Tab-separated table of C-alpha atoms and ligand atoms in Angstrom:
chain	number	residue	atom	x	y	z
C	1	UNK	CA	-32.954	-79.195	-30.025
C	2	UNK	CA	-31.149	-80.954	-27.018
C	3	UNK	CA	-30.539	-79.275	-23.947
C	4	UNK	CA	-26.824	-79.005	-24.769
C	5	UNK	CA	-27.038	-77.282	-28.073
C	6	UNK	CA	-26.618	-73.580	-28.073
C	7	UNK	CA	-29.654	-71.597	-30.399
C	8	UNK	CA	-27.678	-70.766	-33.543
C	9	UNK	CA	-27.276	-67.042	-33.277
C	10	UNK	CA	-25.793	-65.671	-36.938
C	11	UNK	CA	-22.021	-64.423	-36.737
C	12	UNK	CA	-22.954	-60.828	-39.450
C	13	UNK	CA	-20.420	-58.486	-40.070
C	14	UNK	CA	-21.756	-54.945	-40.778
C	15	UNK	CA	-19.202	-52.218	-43.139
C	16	UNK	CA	-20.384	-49.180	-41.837
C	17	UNK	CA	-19.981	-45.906	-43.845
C	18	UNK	CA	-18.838	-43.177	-40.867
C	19	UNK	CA	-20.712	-40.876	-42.298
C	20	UNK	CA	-24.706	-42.694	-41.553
C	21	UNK	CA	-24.707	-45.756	-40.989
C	22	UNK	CA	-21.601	-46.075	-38.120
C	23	UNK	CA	-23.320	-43.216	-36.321
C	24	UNK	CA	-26.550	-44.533	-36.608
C	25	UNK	CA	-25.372	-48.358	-34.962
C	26	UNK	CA	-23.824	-45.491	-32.433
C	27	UNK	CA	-27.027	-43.561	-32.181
C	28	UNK	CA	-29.297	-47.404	-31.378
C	29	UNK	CA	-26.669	-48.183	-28.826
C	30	UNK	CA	-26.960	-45.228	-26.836
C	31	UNK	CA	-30.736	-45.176	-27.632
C	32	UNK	CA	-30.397	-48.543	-25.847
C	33	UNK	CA	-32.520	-50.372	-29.130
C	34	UNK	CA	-31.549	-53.818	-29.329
C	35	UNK	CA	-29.679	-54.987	-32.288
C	36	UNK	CA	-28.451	-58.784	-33.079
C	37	UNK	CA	-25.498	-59.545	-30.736
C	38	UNK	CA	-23.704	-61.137	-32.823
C	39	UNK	CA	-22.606	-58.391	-35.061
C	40	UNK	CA	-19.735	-56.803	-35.858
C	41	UNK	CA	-19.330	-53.636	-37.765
C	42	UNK	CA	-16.359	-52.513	-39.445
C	43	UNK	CA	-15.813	-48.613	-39.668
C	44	UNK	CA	-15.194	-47.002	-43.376
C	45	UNK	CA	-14.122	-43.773	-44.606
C	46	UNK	CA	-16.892	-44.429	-47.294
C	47	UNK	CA	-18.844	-47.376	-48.926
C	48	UNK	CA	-17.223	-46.587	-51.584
C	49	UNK	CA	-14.292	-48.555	-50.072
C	50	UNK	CA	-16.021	-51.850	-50.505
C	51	UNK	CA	-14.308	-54.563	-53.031
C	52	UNK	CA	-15.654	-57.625	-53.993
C	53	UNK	CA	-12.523	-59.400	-52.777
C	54	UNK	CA	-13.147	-57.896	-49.502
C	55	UNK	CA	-16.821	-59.143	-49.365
C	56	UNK	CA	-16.000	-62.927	-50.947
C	57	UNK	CA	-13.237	-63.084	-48.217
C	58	UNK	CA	-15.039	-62.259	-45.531
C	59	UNK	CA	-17.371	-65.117	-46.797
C	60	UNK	CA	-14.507	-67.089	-47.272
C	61	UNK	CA	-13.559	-66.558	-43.302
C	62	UNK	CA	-16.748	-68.195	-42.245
C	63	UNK	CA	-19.113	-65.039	-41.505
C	64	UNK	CA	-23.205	-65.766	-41.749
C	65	UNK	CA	-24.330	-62.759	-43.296
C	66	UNK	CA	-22.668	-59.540	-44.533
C	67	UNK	CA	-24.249	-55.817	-44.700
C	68	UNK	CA	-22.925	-53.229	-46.448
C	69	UNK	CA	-24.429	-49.969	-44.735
C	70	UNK	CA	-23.726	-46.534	-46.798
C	71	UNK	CA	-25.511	-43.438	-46.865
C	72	UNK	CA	-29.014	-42.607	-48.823
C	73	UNK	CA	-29.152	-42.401	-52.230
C	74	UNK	CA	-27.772	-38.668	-53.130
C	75	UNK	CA	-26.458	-38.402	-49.770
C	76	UNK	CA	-22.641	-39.571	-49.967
C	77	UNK	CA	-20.455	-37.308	-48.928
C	78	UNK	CA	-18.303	-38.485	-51.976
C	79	UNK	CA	-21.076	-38.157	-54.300
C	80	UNK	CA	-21.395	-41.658	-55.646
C	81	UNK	CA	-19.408	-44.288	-53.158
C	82	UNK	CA	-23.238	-45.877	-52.288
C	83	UNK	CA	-23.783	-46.550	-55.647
C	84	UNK	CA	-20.466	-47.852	-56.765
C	85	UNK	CA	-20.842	-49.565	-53.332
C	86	UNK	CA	-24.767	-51.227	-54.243
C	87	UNK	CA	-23.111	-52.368	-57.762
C	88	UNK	CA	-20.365	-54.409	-56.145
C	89	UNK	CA	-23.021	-56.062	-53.851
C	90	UNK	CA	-24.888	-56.918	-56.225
C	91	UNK	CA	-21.664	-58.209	-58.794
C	92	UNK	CA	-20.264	-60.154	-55.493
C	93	UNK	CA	-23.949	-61.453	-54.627
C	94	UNK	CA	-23.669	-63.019	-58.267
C	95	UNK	CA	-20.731	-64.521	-57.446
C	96	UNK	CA	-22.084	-66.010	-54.085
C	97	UNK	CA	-24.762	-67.940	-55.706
C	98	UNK	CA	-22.046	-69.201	-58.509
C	99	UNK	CA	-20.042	-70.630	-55.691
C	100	UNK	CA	-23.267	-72.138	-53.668
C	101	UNK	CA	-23.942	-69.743	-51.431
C	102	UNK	CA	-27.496	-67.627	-50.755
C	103	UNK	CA	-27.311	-64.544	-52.307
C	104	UNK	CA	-29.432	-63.011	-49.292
C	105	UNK	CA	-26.525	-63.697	-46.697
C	106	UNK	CA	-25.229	-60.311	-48.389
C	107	UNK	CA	-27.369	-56.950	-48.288
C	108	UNK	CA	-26.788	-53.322	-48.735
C	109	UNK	CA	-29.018	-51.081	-46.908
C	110	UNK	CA	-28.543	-47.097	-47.048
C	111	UNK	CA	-29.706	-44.876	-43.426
C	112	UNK	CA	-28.608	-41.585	-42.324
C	113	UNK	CA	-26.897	-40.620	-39.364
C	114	UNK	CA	-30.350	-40.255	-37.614
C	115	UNK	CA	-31.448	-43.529	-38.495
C	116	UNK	CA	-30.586	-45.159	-35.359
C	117	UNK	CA	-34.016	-47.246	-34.833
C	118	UNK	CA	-34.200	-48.182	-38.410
C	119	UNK	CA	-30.352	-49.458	-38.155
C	120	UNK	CA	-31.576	-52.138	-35.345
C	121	UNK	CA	-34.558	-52.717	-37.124
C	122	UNK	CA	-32.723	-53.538	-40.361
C	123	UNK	CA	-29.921	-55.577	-38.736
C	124	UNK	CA	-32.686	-57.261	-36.587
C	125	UNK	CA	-34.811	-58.213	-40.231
C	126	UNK	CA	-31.075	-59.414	-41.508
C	127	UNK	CA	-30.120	-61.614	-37.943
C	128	UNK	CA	-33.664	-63.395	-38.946
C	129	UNK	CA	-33.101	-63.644	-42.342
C	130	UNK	CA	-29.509	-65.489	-41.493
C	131	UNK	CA	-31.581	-67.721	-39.135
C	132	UNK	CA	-34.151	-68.880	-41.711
C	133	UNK	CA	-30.791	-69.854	-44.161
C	134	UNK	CA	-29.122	-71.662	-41.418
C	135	UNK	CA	-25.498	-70.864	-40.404
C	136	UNK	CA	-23.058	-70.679	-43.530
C	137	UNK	CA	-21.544	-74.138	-44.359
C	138	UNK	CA	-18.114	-72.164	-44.400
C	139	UNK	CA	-18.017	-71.277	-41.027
C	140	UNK	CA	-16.373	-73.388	-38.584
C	141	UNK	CA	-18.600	-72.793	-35.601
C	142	UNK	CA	-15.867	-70.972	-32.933
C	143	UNK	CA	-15.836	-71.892	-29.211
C	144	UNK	CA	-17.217	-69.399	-26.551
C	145	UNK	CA	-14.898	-66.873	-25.956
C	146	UNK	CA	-13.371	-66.513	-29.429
C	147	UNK	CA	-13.941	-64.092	-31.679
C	148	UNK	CA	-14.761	-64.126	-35.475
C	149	UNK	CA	-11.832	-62.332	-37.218
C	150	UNK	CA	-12.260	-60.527	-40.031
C	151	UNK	CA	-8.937	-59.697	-41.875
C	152	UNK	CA	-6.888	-62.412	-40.929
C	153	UNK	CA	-6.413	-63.118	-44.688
C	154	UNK	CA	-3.094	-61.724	-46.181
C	155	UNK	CA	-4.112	-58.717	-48.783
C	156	UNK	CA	-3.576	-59.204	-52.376
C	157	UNK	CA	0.161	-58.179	-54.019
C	158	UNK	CA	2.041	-60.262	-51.911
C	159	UNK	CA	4.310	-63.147	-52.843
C	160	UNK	CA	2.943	-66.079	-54.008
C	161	UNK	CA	0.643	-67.483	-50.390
C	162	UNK	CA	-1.503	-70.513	-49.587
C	163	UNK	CA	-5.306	-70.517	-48.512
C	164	UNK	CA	-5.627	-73.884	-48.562
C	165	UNK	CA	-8.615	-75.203	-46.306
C	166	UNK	CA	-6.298	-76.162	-43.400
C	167	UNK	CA	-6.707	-72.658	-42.409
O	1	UNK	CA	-4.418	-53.829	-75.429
O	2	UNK	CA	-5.651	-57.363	-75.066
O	3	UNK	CA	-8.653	-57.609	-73.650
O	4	UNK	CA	-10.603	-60.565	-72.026
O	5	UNK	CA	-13.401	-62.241	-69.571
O	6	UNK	CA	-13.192	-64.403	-66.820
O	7	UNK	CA	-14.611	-67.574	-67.503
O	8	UNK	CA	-18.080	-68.940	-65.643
O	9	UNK	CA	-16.959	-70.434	-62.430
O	10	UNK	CA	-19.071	-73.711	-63.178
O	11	UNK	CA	-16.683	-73.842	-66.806
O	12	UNK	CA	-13.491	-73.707	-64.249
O	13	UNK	CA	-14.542	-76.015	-61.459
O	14	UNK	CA	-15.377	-78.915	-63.966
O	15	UNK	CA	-11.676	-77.800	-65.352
O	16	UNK	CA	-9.920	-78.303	-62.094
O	17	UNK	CA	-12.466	-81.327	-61.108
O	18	UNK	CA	-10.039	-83.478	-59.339
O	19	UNK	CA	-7.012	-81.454	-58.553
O	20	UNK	CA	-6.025	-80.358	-55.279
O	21	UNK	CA	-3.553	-77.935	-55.421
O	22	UNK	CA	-3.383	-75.005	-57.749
O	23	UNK	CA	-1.029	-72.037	-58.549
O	24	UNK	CA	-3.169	-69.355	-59.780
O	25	UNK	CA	-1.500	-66.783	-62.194
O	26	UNK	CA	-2.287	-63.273	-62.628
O	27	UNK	CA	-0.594	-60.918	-65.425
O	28	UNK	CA	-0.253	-57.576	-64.219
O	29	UNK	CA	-0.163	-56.042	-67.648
O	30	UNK	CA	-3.164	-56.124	-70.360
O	31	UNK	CA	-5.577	-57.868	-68.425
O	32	UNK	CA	-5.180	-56.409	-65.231
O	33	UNK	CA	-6.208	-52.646	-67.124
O	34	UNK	CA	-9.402	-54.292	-68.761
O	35	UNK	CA	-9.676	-55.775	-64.805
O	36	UNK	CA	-10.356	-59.849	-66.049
O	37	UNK	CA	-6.560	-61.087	-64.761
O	38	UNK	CA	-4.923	-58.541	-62.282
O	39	UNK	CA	-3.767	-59.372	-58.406
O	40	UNK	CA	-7.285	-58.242	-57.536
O	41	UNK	CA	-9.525	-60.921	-59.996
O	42	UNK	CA	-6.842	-63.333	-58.918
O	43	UNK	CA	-7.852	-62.708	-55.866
O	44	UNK	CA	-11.564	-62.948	-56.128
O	45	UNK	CA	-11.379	-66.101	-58.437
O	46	UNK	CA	-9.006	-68.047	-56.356
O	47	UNK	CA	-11.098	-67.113	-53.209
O	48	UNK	CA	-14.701	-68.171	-55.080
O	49	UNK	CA	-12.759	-71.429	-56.274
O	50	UNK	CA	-11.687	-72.480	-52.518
O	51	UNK	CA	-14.977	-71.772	-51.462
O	52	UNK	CA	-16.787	-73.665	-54.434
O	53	UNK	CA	-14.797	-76.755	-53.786
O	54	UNK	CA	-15.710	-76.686	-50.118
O	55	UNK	CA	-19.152	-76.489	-50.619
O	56	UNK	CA	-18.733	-79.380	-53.063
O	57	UNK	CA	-17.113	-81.593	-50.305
O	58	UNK	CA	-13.882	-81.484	-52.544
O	59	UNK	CA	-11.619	-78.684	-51.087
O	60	UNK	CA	-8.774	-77.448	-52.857
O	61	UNK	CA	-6.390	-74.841	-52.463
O	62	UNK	CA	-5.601	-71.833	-54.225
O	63	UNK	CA	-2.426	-70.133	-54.316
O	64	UNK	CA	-2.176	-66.618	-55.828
O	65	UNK	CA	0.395	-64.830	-57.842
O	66	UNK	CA	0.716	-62.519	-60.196
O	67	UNK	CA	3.609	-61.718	-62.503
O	68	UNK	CA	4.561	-58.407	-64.566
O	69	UNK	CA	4.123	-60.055	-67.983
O	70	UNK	CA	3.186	-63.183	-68.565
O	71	UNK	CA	4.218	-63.595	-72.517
O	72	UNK	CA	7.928	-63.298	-71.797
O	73	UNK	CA	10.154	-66.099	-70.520
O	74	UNK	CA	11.827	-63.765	-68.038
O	75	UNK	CA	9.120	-62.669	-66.214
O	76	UNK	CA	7.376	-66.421	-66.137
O	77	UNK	CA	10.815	-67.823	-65.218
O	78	UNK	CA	10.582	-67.318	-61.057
O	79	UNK	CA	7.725	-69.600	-60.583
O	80	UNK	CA	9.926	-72.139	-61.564
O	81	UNK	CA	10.688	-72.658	-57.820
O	82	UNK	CA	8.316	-74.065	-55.786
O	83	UNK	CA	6.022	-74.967	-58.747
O	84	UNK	CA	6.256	-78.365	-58.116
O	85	UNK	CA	4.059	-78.502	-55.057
O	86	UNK	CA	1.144	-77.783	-57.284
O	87	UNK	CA	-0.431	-80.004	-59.346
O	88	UNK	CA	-1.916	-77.386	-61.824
O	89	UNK	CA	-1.634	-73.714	-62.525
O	90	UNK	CA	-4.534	-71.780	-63.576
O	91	UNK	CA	-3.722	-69.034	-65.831
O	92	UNK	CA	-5.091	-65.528	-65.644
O	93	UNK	CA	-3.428	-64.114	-68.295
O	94	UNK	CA	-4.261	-64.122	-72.177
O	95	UNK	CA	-4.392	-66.985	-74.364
O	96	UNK	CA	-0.177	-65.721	-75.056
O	97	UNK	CA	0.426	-65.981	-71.175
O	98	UNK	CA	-1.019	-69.236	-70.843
O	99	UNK	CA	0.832	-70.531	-73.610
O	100	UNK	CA	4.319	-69.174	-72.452
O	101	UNK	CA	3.069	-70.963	-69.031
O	102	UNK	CA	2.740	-74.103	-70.765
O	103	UNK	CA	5.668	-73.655	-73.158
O	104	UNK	CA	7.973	-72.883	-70.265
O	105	UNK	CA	6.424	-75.296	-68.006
O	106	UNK	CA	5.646	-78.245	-70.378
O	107	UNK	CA	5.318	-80.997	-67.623
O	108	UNK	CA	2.880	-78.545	-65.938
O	109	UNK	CA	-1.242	-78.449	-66.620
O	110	UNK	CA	-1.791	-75.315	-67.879
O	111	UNK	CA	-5.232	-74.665	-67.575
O	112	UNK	CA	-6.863	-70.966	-69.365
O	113	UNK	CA	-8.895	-68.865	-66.687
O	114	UNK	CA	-9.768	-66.041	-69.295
O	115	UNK	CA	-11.472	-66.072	-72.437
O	116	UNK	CA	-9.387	-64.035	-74.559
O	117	UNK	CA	-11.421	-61.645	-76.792
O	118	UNK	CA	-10.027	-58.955	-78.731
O	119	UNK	CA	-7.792	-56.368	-78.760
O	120	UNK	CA	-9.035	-53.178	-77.931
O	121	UNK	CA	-9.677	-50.217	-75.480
O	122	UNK	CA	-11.924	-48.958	-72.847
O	123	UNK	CA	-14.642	-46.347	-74.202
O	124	UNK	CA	-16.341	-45.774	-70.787
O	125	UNK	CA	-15.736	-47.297	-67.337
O	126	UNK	CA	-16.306	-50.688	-67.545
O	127	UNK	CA	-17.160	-50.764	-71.111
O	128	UNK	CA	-14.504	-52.373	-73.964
O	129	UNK	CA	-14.549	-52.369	-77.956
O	130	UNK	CA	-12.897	-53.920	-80.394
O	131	UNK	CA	-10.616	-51.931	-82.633
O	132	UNK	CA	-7.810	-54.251	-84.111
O	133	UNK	CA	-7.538	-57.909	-85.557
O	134	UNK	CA	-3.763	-57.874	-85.708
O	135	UNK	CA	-4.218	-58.026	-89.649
O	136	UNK	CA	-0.903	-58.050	-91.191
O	137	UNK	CA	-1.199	-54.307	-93.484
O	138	UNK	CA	-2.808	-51.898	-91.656
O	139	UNK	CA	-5.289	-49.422	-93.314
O	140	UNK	CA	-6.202	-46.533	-91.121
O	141	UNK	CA	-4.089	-44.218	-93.884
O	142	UNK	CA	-6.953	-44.647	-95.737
O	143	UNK	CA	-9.693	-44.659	-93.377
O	144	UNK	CA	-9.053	-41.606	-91.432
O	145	UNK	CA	-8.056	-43.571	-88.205
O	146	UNK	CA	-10.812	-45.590	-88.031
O	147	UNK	CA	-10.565	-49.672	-88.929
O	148	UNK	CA	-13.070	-51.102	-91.094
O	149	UNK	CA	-11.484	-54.725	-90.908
O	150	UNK	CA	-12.566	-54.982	-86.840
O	151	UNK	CA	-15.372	-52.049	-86.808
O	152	UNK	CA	-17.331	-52.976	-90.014
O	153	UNK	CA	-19.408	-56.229	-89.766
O	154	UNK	CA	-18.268	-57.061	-93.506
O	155	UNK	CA	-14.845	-55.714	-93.259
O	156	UNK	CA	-15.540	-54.131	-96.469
O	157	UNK	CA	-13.014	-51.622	-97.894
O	158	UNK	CA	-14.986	-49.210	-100.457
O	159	UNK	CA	-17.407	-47.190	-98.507
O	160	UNK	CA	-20.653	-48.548	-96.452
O	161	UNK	CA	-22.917	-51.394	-97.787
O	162	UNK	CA	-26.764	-50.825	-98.315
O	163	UNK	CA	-27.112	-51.826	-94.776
O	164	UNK	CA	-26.237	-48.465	-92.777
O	165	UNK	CA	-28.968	-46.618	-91.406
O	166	UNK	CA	-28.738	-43.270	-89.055
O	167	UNK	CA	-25.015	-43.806	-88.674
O	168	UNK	CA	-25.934	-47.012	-86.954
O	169	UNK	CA	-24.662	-50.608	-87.943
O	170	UNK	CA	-27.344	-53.530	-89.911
O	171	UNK	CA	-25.606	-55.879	-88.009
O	172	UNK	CA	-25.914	-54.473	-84.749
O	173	UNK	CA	-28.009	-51.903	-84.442
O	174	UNK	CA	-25.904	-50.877	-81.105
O	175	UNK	CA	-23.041	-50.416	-83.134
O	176	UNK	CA	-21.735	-47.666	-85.398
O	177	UNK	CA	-21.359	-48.281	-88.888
O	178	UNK	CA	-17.685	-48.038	-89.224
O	179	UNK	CA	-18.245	-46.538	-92.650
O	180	UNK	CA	-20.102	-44.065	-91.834
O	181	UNK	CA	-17.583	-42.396	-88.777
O	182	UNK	CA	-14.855	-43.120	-91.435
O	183	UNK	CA	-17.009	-40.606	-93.830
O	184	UNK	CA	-17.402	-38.243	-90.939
O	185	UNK	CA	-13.775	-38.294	-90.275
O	186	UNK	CA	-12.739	-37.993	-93.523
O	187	UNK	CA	-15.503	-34.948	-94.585
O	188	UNK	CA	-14.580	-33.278	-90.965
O	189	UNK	CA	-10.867	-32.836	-92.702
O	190	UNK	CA	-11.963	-31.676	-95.824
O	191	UNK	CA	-10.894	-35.200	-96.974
O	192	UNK	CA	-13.659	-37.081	-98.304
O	193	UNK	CA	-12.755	-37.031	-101.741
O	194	UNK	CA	-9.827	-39.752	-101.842
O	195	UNK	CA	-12.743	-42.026	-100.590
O	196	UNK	CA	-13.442	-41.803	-104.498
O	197	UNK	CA	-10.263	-44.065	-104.889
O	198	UNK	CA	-11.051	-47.433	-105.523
O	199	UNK	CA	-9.314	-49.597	-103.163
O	200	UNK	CA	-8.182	-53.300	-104.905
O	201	UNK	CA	-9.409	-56.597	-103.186
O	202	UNK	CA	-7.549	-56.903	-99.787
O	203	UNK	CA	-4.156	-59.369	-99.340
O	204	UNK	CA	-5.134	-61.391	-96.796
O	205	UNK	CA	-2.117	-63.210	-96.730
O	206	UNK	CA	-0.762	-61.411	-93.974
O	207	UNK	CA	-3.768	-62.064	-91.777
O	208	UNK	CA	-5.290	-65.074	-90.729
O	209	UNK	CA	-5.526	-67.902	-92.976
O	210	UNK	CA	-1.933	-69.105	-92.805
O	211	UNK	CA	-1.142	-70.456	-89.816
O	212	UNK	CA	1.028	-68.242	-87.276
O	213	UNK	CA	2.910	-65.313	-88.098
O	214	UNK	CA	6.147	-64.745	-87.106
O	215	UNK	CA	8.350	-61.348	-87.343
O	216	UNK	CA	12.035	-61.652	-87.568
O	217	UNK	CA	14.560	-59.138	-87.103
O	218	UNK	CA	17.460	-60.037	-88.109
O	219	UNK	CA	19.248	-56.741	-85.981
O	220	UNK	CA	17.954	-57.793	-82.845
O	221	UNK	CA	19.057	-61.905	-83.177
O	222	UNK	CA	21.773	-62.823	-81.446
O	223	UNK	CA	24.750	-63.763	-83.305
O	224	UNK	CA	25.922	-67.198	-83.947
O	225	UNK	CA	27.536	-68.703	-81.075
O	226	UNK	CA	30.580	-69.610	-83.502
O	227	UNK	CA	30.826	-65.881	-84.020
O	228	UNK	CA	31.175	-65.379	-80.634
Y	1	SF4	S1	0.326	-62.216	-71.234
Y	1	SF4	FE1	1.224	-60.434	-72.348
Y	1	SF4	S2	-0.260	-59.934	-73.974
Y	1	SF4	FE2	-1.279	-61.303	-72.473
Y	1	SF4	S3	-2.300	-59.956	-71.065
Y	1	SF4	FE3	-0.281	-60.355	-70.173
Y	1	SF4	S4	1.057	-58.719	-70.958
Y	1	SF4	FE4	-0.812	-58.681	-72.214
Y	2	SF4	S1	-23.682	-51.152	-91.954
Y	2	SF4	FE1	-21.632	-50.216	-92.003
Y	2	SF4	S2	-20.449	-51.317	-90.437
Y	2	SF4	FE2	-22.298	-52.526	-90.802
Y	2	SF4	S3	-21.683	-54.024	-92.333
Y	2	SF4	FE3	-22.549	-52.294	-93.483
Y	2	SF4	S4	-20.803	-50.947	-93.935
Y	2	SF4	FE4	-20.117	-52.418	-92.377
């Protein structure tokens, strides 16, 4: 490495149930526990929320490595959102390595509310996973300062609308 | 309804090897219920498309609609504008939708997303069967409601053949032997005795074997223009 290049430090985004696994990331930040710096976690009602066009898009927008973070088996509040939630990951996962991409840049883990230390300890395990892979070859590195956004892709249903690669 | 499967993704990037711009086409009918050609699988396909073709060094871009139907002119007929930016359209709609596409469109590439397979319903979450092959004279009168022309491996007409064991299917040992739920049907009404009525070698004229079939109704034409 040169002295002008920056170590690569994976861009993950994290969909957090509310329930466990948002209040956990809460519970390691005010635990002070050290988790990857680089990641950003999106609040959901439920995992159960998850979509497979929601996880290939956020792909698609350049991230490193996705985890989908829902409660422990039995312990959705809507009785089965984790496990709709772990099939989708795995479906989308399928279609990851179709396209050329490492299935392993997308993970589901399951924690409880309590499971603050294990929720750095499992994003930590996933920031060195990313770093072993590399950063994604569909991320256009971003320039200090700027954000990754997630979202900025129009939703499905509207009129006909462009993604070309100029984006 | 018509039901069908997306295509592998390595079967549609060698389809759309060298084009660069491409109108993908969802049908928010049939194949958005059995979940193979709705806004959402539009959606995921067009987005794992753009993203295969980057990888590949070749990037091309998807554009996403979907229409109501896509096997009437009407519906089809507002992608007329604009539709010349693109150099192909990828169809997510049955093998009828991407045929009106290509009829309506006939300087257009046309290119089939789905593979069309059958037409039939959903008997669990994420599970579809077979239960019709369009024919020409149906028989469930007969068959107490159950169709031995798409359900029985040998579309036979008379009762089961030596094959049926526990209710299940020689064929396909998954599968029920469409005799045997007809008998159950049938006894479960007290009907099972006009199974004892021999039923004559099928008229397959109206299925298959002659080309396409066509319906006319004369009541619904339009009149001659000269009539007018
Ligand atoms: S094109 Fe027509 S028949 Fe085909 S899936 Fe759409 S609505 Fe159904
Ligand atoms: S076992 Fe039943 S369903 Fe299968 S071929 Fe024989 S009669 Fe038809």
């Amino acid at each position: 490495m040169t002295a002008t290049e920056t170590p690569f430090e994976p861009r993950i985004v994290a969909f957090c149930c509310r329930h466990c696994a948002y209040a956990a990331a809460d519970l390691a930040g005010t635990s002070r526990l050290a988790y990857p710096p680089a990641l950003k976690i999106v609040e959901l009602p439920c995992t159960g929320r998850v979509d497979v066009l929601e996880l290939l898009r956020t792909f698609e927008d350049g991230v490193d490595g996705l985890l989908v973070a829902g409660c422990l088996p039995g312990r959705c509040h809507y009785l089965a959102g984790n496990l709709h939630a772990r099939q989708r990951v795995d479906y989308a996962r399928r279609w990851l390595e179709d396209i050329g991409l490492e299935g392993e840049r997308l993970r589901m883990i399951n924690l409880s509310a309590a499971m603050g230390a294990q929720f750095a300890e499992l994003a930590t395990e996933m920031a060195e996973t990313i770093k072993d892979l590399g950063p994604s070859p569909l991320g256009t590195r971003q320039t200090a300062g700027q954000g990754l956004s997630i979202g900025s892709t129009p939703l499905p249903g509207e009129a006909v609308h462009d993604h070309g690669d100029g984006r | 309804m018509i039901v069908a499967k997306q295509k592998p993704l390595s079967e549609l990037t060698a389809m759309l090897d060298g084009y660069r711009n491409v109108l993908a086409v969802g049908c928010g009918t049939c194949v958005t219920v059995c979940f193979a050609g709705g806004v959402k699988e539009v959606g995921i396909l067009a987005s794992a498309l753009r993203m295969a073709r980057r990888l590949d060094g070749e990037p091309m871009s998807v554009a996403e609609t979907t229409v109501q139907r896509q096997c009437e002119a009407e519906y089809i007929a507002p992608l007329a504008e604009g539709l010349d930016e693109f150099d192909a359209v990828l169809s997510l709609g049955c093998g009828v939708g991407v045929q009106t596409l290509a009829e309506r469109f006939p300087g257009k590439r046309v290119l089939p997303a789905l593979d069309t397979a059958f037409m039939g319903l959903p008997t669990e979450q994420g599970v579809w069967e077979e239960r019709c092959q369009g024919c020409g004279h149906c028989v469930l009168d007969i068959t107490g409601g159950i169709c031995p022309v798409s359900r029985c491996a040998k579309q036979l007409m008379n009762g089961p053949c030596g094959g049926s064991q526990g209710g299940m299917c020689e064929v396909d040992t998954d599968t029920p032997c469409a005799w045997q739920l007809i008998w159950e049907r049938l006894a479960g009404q007290g009907l099972a005795d006009r199974l004892l009525e021999i039923q004559p070698p099928r008229d397959w004229s109206t299925s298959r074997d002659g080309g396409p079939r066509r319906i006319v109704r004369d009541d619904l034409r339009l009149p001659p223009a000269e009539d007018v």
